[in-house]
Amino acid sequence: MDNLFKSYGSIPVDQWDYYFDIDEQVRIPFPFTGEPAEHNYFIREYFTRGGKAEAMESVALSFDNLRLPNHINSVFFLGIMVYNNTSLHRKYKLENNAPGYKSFPFIWFLIALYHDNAYEMEGRDKLVEIQSVEELCRHFDIAELLLDKIVDCRYRALLDSRRNYFLYRKRVSGVVDHGILGSILLYDRLVKIRAEKKKENKGNRFWGRKLVNQYLKAANAISLHNIWMPTRATEQIYRDNNLEMLIGIQKVRFLDFPLFYILAVIDTIEPLKIYKDLKLPDIKILTEICIEFKKDGISLLKQEGSDLDFSRLIDKARSLENWIDIGVRAESDLVEITFHY
């Protein structure tokens, strides 16, 4: 059982770098070097080398001002590890893209590195003029609206709730939900970028139509990650805002929506965000939490001698049981997570 820092550094490059062995000119450095700026650089370069930086720049999102870029990258690497070292990669197989790069790190890169990028627009003083999805589309010149796309999915209730949840967040919280906003922006911009790059027909990148479905998978996962399930105390509020479909909703299993399930687990238990208010060095947190992989789950263990308050991580892991179908068993310095398919 290795600590997270060592585990991140031990991931084979071809598992997290989908251009590995395809283009020698696009190598980017491992970001967990102790320098905060390396996280922003990693995210910028990952988008730029794939011709997708415009997905950020065209909506005035800055790579230099991302919220918690260390968390974003930790989600990326932790998700790669969990997918490849458990049975998840057997349960959910994806074909390679031309000219040979793997689909999962490509789609997971889009999900992990973009899932919180619209957070800077989620504030009571931001986008105040937008009161509906239609107004959002006009404001950002959305031509390909994610919420209108038909998805072959075993679990539709969450997808069908997104328009009303968008309105609910506006009415009750006074904000544009960053998960729904980010997913709409990402899908629209990527579809436009692909069409333009395909027309230009330059370089050795793959811009085939197959990518559109992968953009759809990534954006749908992002769109759901900030939708909260109602509690007994909030059930009436949800009814008042036409969100009855979320009351008593069946918990999501892995095969219902694989990419969303992975994002839900990883984004919840990622430790750099859990301990962010303590202002601890990343390397302290990542070296004092160990990870063990099992066929159907993972275990996280506090390193012997660590003074981390491990109850924080345990509480976050247990919160998963409120909205996805998962098993969580905890002791004072250990939490075991079991995936339900």
GROMACS .gro file of C-alpha atoms in nm:
model
  341
    1MET     CA    1   0.000   0.000   0.000
    2ASP     CA    2   0.164   0.324  -0.119
    3ASN     CA    3   0.084   0.683  -0.032
    4LEU     CA    4  -0.103   0.894  -0.285
    5PHE     CA    5   0.197   1.105  -0.380
    6LYS     CA    6   0.406   0.801  -0.467
    7SER     CA    7   0.109   0.637  -0.637
    8TYR     CA    8   0.044   0.939  -0.861
    9GLY     CA    9   0.408   0.943  -0.966
   10SER     CA   10   0.403   0.570  -1.038
   11ILE     CA   11   0.116   0.579  -1.287
   12PRO     CA   12   0.246   0.468  -1.629
   13VAL     CA   13   0.260   0.773  -1.851
   14ASP     CA   14   0.052   0.608  -2.123
   15GLN     CA   15  -0.237   0.579  -1.876
   16TRP     CA   16  -0.265   0.953  -1.814
   17ASP     CA   17  -0.111   1.099  -2.130
   18TYR     CA   18  -0.332   1.001  -2.422
   19TYR     CA   19  -0.076   1.131  -2.675
   20PHE     CA   20   0.201   0.915  -2.534
   21ASP     CA   21   0.394   0.731  -2.809
   22ILE     CA   22   0.201   0.928  -3.073
   23ASP     CA   23   0.360   1.272  -3.064
   24GLU     CA   24   0.701   1.319  -2.903
   25GLN     CA   25   0.662   1.697  -2.919
   26VAL     CA   26   0.372   1.723  -2.674
   27ARG     CA   27   0.520   1.589  -2.352
   28ILE     CA   28   0.400   1.774  -2.043
   29PRO     CA   29   0.557   1.742  -1.698
   30PHE     CA   30   0.402   1.567  -1.401
   31PRO     CA   31   0.240   1.852  -1.201
   32PHE     CA   32   0.292   1.736  -0.841
   33THR     CA   33   0.637   1.888  -0.799
   34GLY     CA   34   0.565   2.114  -0.502
   35GLU     CA   35   0.523   2.426  -0.715
   36PRO     CA   36   0.160   2.552  -0.726
   37ALA     CA   37   0.207   2.711  -1.069
   38GLU     CA   38   0.280   2.370  -1.218
   39HIS     CA   39  -0.086   2.275  -1.175
   40ASN     CA   40  -0.212   2.565  -1.387
   41TYR     CA   41   0.059   2.493  -1.644
   42PHE     CA   42  -0.038   2.126  -1.665
   43ILE     CA   43  -0.405   2.210  -1.726
   44ARG     CA   44  -0.323   2.480  -1.982
   45GLU     CA   45  -0.084   2.256  -2.173
   46TYR     CA   46  -0.322   1.961  -2.171
   47PHE     CA   47  -0.591   2.174  -2.333
   48THR     CA   48  -0.354   2.362  -2.564
   49ARG     CA   49  -0.170   2.068  -2.715
   50GLY     CA   50  -0.500   1.906  -2.808
   51GLY     CA   51  -0.624   2.222  -2.976
   52LYS     CA   52  -0.891   2.279  -2.712
   53ALA     CA   53  -0.770   2.587  -2.523
   54GLU     CA   54  -1.045   2.785  -2.694
   55ALA     CA   55  -1.299   2.594  -2.485
   56MET     CA   56  -1.170   2.802  -2.194
   57GLU     CA   57  -1.056   3.121  -2.362
   58SER     CA   58  -1.372   3.180  -2.565
   59VAL     CA   59  -1.578   3.212  -2.246
   60ALA     CA   60  -1.323   3.428  -2.064
   61LEU     CA   61  -1.203   3.153  -1.830
   62SER     CA   62  -0.838   3.197  -1.737
   63PHE     CA   63  -0.599   2.907  -1.688
   64ASP     CA   64  -0.411   3.125  -1.439
   65ASN     CA   65  -0.713   3.187  -1.214
   66LEU     CA   66  -0.861   2.841  -1.178
   67ARG     CA   67  -1.016   2.748  -0.846
   68LEU     CA   68  -0.816   2.470  -0.676
   69PRO     CA   69  -0.603   2.358  -0.972
   70ASN     CA   70  -0.425   2.115  -0.739
   71HIS     CA   71  -0.761   1.952  -0.663
   72ILE     CA   72  -0.843   1.937  -1.035
   73ASN     CA   73  -0.519   1.756  -1.113
   74SER     CA   74  -0.553   1.528  -0.812
   75VAL     CA   75  -0.901   1.428  -0.933
   76PHE     CA   76  -0.748   1.355  -1.273
   77PHE     CA   77  -0.468   1.129  -1.145
   78LEU     CA   78  -0.676   0.962  -0.874
   79GLY     CA   79  -0.948   0.880  -1.126
   80ILE     CA   80  -0.695   0.732  -1.367
   81MET     CA   81  -0.559   0.509  -1.091
   82VAL     CA   82  -0.897   0.391  -0.966
   83TYR     CA   83  -1.023   0.313  -1.317
   84ASN     CA   84  -0.716   0.115  -1.420
   85ASN     CA   85  -0.645  -0.067  -1.093
   86THR     CA   86  -0.995  -0.196  -1.016
   87SER     CA   87  -1.250  -0.385  -1.222
   88LEU     CA   88  -1.400  -0.058  -1.349
   89HIS     CA   89  -1.190  -0.075  -1.667
   90ARG     CA   90  -1.334  -0.419  -1.739
   91LYS     CA   91  -1.692  -0.318  -1.663
   92TYR     CA   92  -1.670  -0.006  -1.880
   93LYS     CA   93  -1.454  -0.053  -2.188
   94LEU     CA   94  -1.389   0.217  -2.444
   95GLU     CA   95  -1.240   0.177  -2.790
   96ASN     CA   96  -0.923   0.363  -2.882
   97ASN     CA   97  -0.944   0.675  -3.095
   98ALA     CA   98  -0.747   0.715  -3.416
   99PRO     CA   99  -0.453   0.733  -3.460
  100GLY     CA  100  -0.430   0.507  -3.156
  101TYR     CA  101  -0.466   0.706  -2.836
  102LYS     CA  102  -0.678   0.567  -2.555
  103SER     CA  103  -1.030   0.698  -2.510
  104PHE     CA  104  -1.057   0.686  -2.131
  105PRO     CA  105  -0.772   0.925  -2.047
  106PHE     CA  106  -0.902   1.156  -2.320
  107ILE     CA  107  -1.259   1.164  -2.187
  108TRP     CA  108  -1.143   1.168  -1.824
  109PHE     CA  109  -0.910   1.458  -1.900
  110LEU     CA  110  -1.209   1.657  -2.026
  111ILE     CA  111  -1.416   1.567  -1.720
  112ALA     CA  112  -1.153   1.611  -1.450
  113LEU     CA  113  -0.981   1.919  -1.588
  114TYR     CA  114  -1.306   2.103  -1.671
  115HIS     CA  115  -1.553   1.989  -1.405
  116ASP     CA  116  -1.500   2.289  -1.173
  117ASN     CA  117  -1.371   2.544  -1.422
  118ALA     CA  118  -1.697   2.739  -1.437
  119TYR     CA  119  -1.699   2.781  -1.059
  120GLU     CA  120  -1.564   3.135  -1.088
  121MET     CA  121  -1.891   3.225  -1.263
  122GLU     CA  122  -2.102   3.082  -0.980
  123GLY     CA  123  -2.163   3.381  -0.758
  124ARG     CA  124  -2.450   3.611  -0.670
  125ASP     CA  125  -2.269   3.894  -0.847
  126LYS     CA  126  -2.197   3.689  -1.161
  127LEU     CA  127  -2.421   3.639  -1.464
  128VAL     CA  128  -2.701   3.821  -1.282
  129GLU     CA  129  -2.881   3.895  -1.608
  130ILE     CA  130  -2.925   3.525  -1.686
  131GLN     CA  131  -3.248   3.379  -1.549
  132SER     CA  132  -3.305   3.085  -1.786
  133VAL     CA  133  -3.122   2.833  -2.000
  134GLU     CA  134  -3.238   3.022  -2.309
  135GLU     CA  135  -3.081   3.345  -2.182
  136LEU     CA  136  -2.762   3.156  -2.103
  137CYS     CA  137  -2.753   3.027  -2.461
  138ARG     CA  138  -2.789   3.377  -2.601
  139HIS     CA  139  -2.526   3.518  -2.365
  140PHE     CA  140  -2.263   3.259  -2.458
  141ASP     CA  141  -2.372   3.204  -2.819
  142ILE     CA  142  -2.455   2.837  -2.760
  143ALA     CA  143  -2.538   2.659  -3.085
  144GLU     CA  144  -2.516   2.299  -2.960
  145LEU     CA  145  -2.714   2.281  -2.638
  146LEU     CA  146  -2.615   1.981  -2.429
  147LEU     CA  147  -2.952   1.963  -2.255
  148ASP     CA  148  -3.128   1.903  -2.588
  149LYS     CA  149  -2.919   1.601  -2.683
  150ILE     CA  150  -3.077   1.257  -2.666
  151VAL     CA  151  -2.871   1.019  -2.456
  152ASP     CA  152  -2.895   0.641  -2.447
  153CYS     CA  153  -2.868   0.601  -2.072
  154ARG     CA  154  -3.000   0.358  -1.812
  155TYR     CA  155  -3.056   0.643  -1.570
  156ARG     CA  156  -3.257   0.935  -1.704
  157ALA     CA  157  -3.403   1.102  -1.396
  158LEU     CA  158  -3.095   1.311  -1.319
  159LEU     CA  159  -3.049   1.411  -1.683
  160ASP     CA  160  -3.414   1.513  -1.711
  161SER     CA  161  -3.389   1.729  -1.399
  162ARG     CA  162  -3.117   1.962  -1.524
  163ARG     CA  163  -3.328   2.243  -1.671
  164ASN     CA  164  -3.542   2.268  -1.361
  165TYR     CA  165  -3.238   2.237  -1.136
  166PHE     CA  166  -3.078   2.526  -1.324
  167LEU     CA  167  -3.388   2.738  -1.254
  168TYR     CA  168  -3.400   2.620  -0.892
  169ARG     CA  169  -3.041   2.732  -0.826
  170LYS     CA  170  -3.121   3.071  -0.978
  171ARG     CA  171  -3.442   3.121  -0.780
  172VAL     CA  172  -3.326   2.985  -0.444
  173SER     CA  173  -2.950   3.048  -0.440
  174GLY     CA  174  -2.926   3.334  -0.688
  175VAL     CA  175  -2.647   3.166  -0.885
  176VAL     CA  176  -2.587   2.983  -1.211
  177ASP     CA  177  -2.493   2.625  -1.120
  178HIS     CA  178  -2.130   2.574  -1.221
  179GLY     CA  179  -2.175   2.207  -1.311
  180ILE     CA  180  -2.458   2.269  -1.556
  181LEU     CA  181  -2.298   2.588  -1.690
  182GLY     CA  182  -1.957   2.426  -1.736
  183SER     CA  183  -2.102   2.126  -1.915
  184ILE     CA  184  -2.303   2.342  -2.156
  185LEU     CA  185  -2.000   2.556  -2.237
  186LEU     CA  186  -1.766   2.259  -2.277
  187TYR     CA  187  -1.991   2.063  -2.510
  188ASP     CA  188  -2.078   2.358  -2.733
  189ARG     CA  189  -1.719   2.479  -2.764
  190LEU     CA  190  -1.573   2.134  -2.828
  191VAL     CA  191  -1.827   2.058  -3.100
  192LYS     CA  192  -1.745   2.389  -3.269
  193ILE     CA  193  -1.369   2.338  -3.233
  194ARG     CA  194  -1.391   1.987  -3.381
  195ALA     CA  195  -1.584   2.107  -3.684
  196GLU     CA  196  -1.334   2.386  -3.748
  197LYS     CA  197  -1.029   2.164  -3.700
  198LYS     CA  198  -1.177   1.897  -3.924
  199LYS     CA  199  -1.228   2.158  -4.194
  200GLU     CA  200  -0.869   2.283  -4.160
  201ASN     CA  201  -0.736   1.925  -4.179
  202LYS     CA  202  -0.397   2.017  -4.031
  203GLY     CA  203  -0.157   1.819  -3.814
  204ASN     CA  204  -0.189   1.463  -3.691
  205ARG     CA  205  -0.475   1.505  -3.445
  206PHE     CA  206  -0.793   1.302  -3.478
  207TRP     CA  207  -1.099   1.522  -3.535
  208GLY     CA  208  -1.348   1.258  -3.651
  209ARG     CA  209  -1.718   1.272  -3.571
  210LYS     CA  210  -1.671   0.994  -3.317
  211LEU     CA  211  -1.541   1.262  -3.081
  212VAL     CA  212  -1.882   1.429  -3.055
  213ASN     CA  213  -2.022   1.134  -2.863
  214GLN     CA  214  -1.722   1.140  -2.632
  215TYR     CA  215  -1.771   1.512  -2.571
  216LEU     CA  216  -2.132   1.428  -2.486
  217LYS     CA  217  -2.029   1.164  -2.233
  218ALA     CA  218  -1.785   1.400  -2.064
  219ALA     CA  219  -2.023   1.697  -2.055
  220ASN     CA  220  -2.314   1.491  -1.920
  221ALA     CA  221  -2.102   1.366  -1.632
  222ILE     CA  222  -1.996   1.722  -1.547
  223SER     CA  223  -2.354   1.849  -1.569
  224LEU     CA  224  -2.468   1.617  -1.288
  225HIS     CA  225  -2.184   1.642  -1.040
  226ASN     CA  226  -2.323   1.941  -0.849
  227ILE     CA  227  -2.689   1.833  -0.837
  228TRP     CA  228  -2.779   1.772  -0.474
  229MET     CA  229  -3.039   1.520  -0.371
  230PRO     CA  230  -3.322   1.652  -0.151
  231THR     CA  231  -3.340   1.581   0.219
  232ARG     CA  232  -3.662   1.561   0.417
  233ALA     CA  233  -3.610   1.924   0.511
  234THR     CA  234  -3.583   2.034   0.147
  235GLU     CA  235  -3.841   1.808  -0.018
  236GLN     CA  236  -4.107   2.080  -0.031
  237ILE     CA  237  -3.863   2.326  -0.185
  238TYR     CA  238  -3.786   2.069  -0.454
  239ARG     CA  239  -4.157   2.016  -0.520
  240ASP     CA  240  -4.210   2.390  -0.544
  241ASN     CA  241  -3.938   2.404  -0.810
  242ASN     CA  242  -4.063   2.112  -1.021
  243LEU     CA  243  -3.793   1.873  -0.903
  244GLU     CA  244  -4.023   1.596  -0.783
  245MET     CA  245  -3.826   1.346  -0.993
  246LEU     CA  246  -3.536   1.379  -0.749
  247ILE     CA  247  -3.743   1.294  -0.441
  248GLY     CA  248  -3.693   0.930  -0.347
  249ILE     CA  249  -3.481   0.878  -0.655
  250GLN     CA  250  -3.301   0.546  -0.686
  251LYS     CA  251  -2.931   0.578  -0.616
  252VAL     CA  252  -2.700   0.562  -0.916
  253ARG     CA  253  -2.503   0.243  -0.968
  254PHE     CA  254  -2.184   0.231  -1.172
  255LEU     CA  255  -2.336   0.081  -1.487
  256ASP     CA  256  -2.622   0.332  -1.478
  257PHE     CA  257  -2.380   0.614  -1.563
  258PRO     CA  258  -2.014   0.504  -1.539
  259LEU     CA  259  -1.834   0.834  -1.593
  260PHE     CA  260  -2.060   1.027  -1.358
  261TYR     CA  261  -2.021   0.754  -1.094
  262ILE     CA  262  -1.642   0.776  -1.114
  263LEU     CA  263  -1.650   1.156  -1.095
  264ALA     CA  264  -1.889   1.149  -0.799
  265VAL     CA  265  -1.661   0.916  -0.603
  266ILE     CA  266  -1.330   1.078  -0.690
  267ASP     CA  267  -1.442   1.440  -0.657
  268THR     CA  268  -1.592   1.364  -0.315
  269ILE     CA  269  -1.297   1.180  -0.158
  270GLU     CA  270  -1.014   1.379  -0.319
  271PRO     CA  271  -0.814   1.491  -0.013
  272LEU     CA  272  -0.658   1.820  -0.128
  273LYS     CA  273  -1.003   1.981  -0.138
  274ILE     CA  274  -1.109   1.813   0.187
  275TYR     CA  275  -0.817   1.969   0.377
  276LYS     CA  276  -0.786   2.293   0.177
  277ASP     CA  277  -0.894   2.522   0.462
  278LEU     CA  278  -0.603   2.400   0.677
  279LYS     CA  279  -0.349   2.547   0.432
  280LEU     CA  280  -0.135   2.233   0.450
  281PRO     CA  281   0.128   2.159   0.185
  282ASP     CA  282  -0.005   1.926  -0.083
  283ILE     CA  283   0.283   1.688  -0.033
  284LYS     CA  284   0.201   1.647   0.337
  285ILE     CA  285  -0.156   1.547   0.261
  286LEU     CA  286  -0.069   1.317  -0.027
  287THR     CA  287   0.216   1.142   0.155
  288GLU     CA  288   0.012   1.085   0.472
  289ILE     CA  289  -0.278   0.907   0.301
  290CYS     CA  290  -0.220   0.561   0.153
  291ILE     CA  291  -0.431   0.383  -0.106
  292GLU     CA  292  -0.494   0.016  -0.176
  293PHE     CA  293  -0.681  -0.114  -0.479
  294LYS     CA  294  -0.917  -0.408  -0.477
  295LYS     CA  295  -1.124  -0.570  -0.747
  296ASP     CA  296  -1.440  -0.381  -0.657
  297GLY     CA  297  -1.316  -0.082  -0.463
  298ILE     CA  298  -1.040   0.097  -0.280
  299SER     CA  299  -0.915   0.151   0.073
  300LEU     CA  300  -0.769   0.476   0.206
  301LEU     CA  301  -0.552   0.460   0.517
  302LYS     CA  302  -0.394   0.731   0.728
  303GLN     CA  303  -0.018   0.690   0.739
  304GLU     CA  304   0.114   0.583   1.078
  305GLY     CA  305   0.233   0.888   1.271
  306SER     CA  306   0.024   1.133   1.067
  307ASP     CA  307  -0.163   1.408   1.251
  308LEU     CA  308  -0.425   1.454   0.977
  309ASP     CA  309  -0.783   1.461   1.102
  310PHE     CA  310  -0.889   1.151   0.911
  311SER     CA  311  -1.250   1.190   1.023
  312ARG     CA  312  -1.285   1.459   0.757
  313LEU     CA  313  -1.215   1.209   0.481
  314ILE     CA  314  -1.434   0.946   0.644
  315ASP     CA  315  -1.727   1.189   0.664
  316LYS     CA  316  -1.691   1.279   0.296
  317ALA     CA  317  -1.676   0.913   0.196
  318ARG     CA  318  -1.986   0.836   0.400
  319SER     CA  319  -2.171   1.122   0.232
  320LEU     CA  320  -2.150   0.927  -0.094
  321GLU     CA  321  -2.410   0.685   0.041
  322ASN     CA  322  -2.667   0.965   0.031
  323TRP     CA  323  -2.671   0.987  -0.348
  324ILE     CA  324  -2.494   0.698  -0.519
  325ASP     CA  325  -2.513   0.323  -0.463
  326ILE     CA  326  -2.187   0.242  -0.290
  327GLY     CA  327  -2.055   0.066   0.018
  328VAL     CA  328  -1.853   0.255   0.279
  329ARG     CA  329  -1.695   0.099   0.587
  330ALA     CA  330  -1.481   0.309   0.817
  331GLU     CA  331  -1.259   0.279   1.121
  332SER     CA  332  -1.060   0.553   1.291
  333ASP     CA  333  -0.774   0.556   1.038
  334LEU     CA  334  -0.925   0.358   0.751
  335VAL     CA  335  -1.208   0.387   0.501
  336GLU     CA  336  -1.305   0.110   0.260
  337ILE     CA  337  -1.515   0.194  -0.045
  338THR     CA  338  -1.693  -0.075  -0.245
  339PHE     CA  339  -1.844  -0.004  -0.586
  340HIS     CA  340  -2.192  -0.132  -0.668
  341TYR     CA  341  -2.254  -0.215  -1.031
   0.00000   0.00000   0.00000
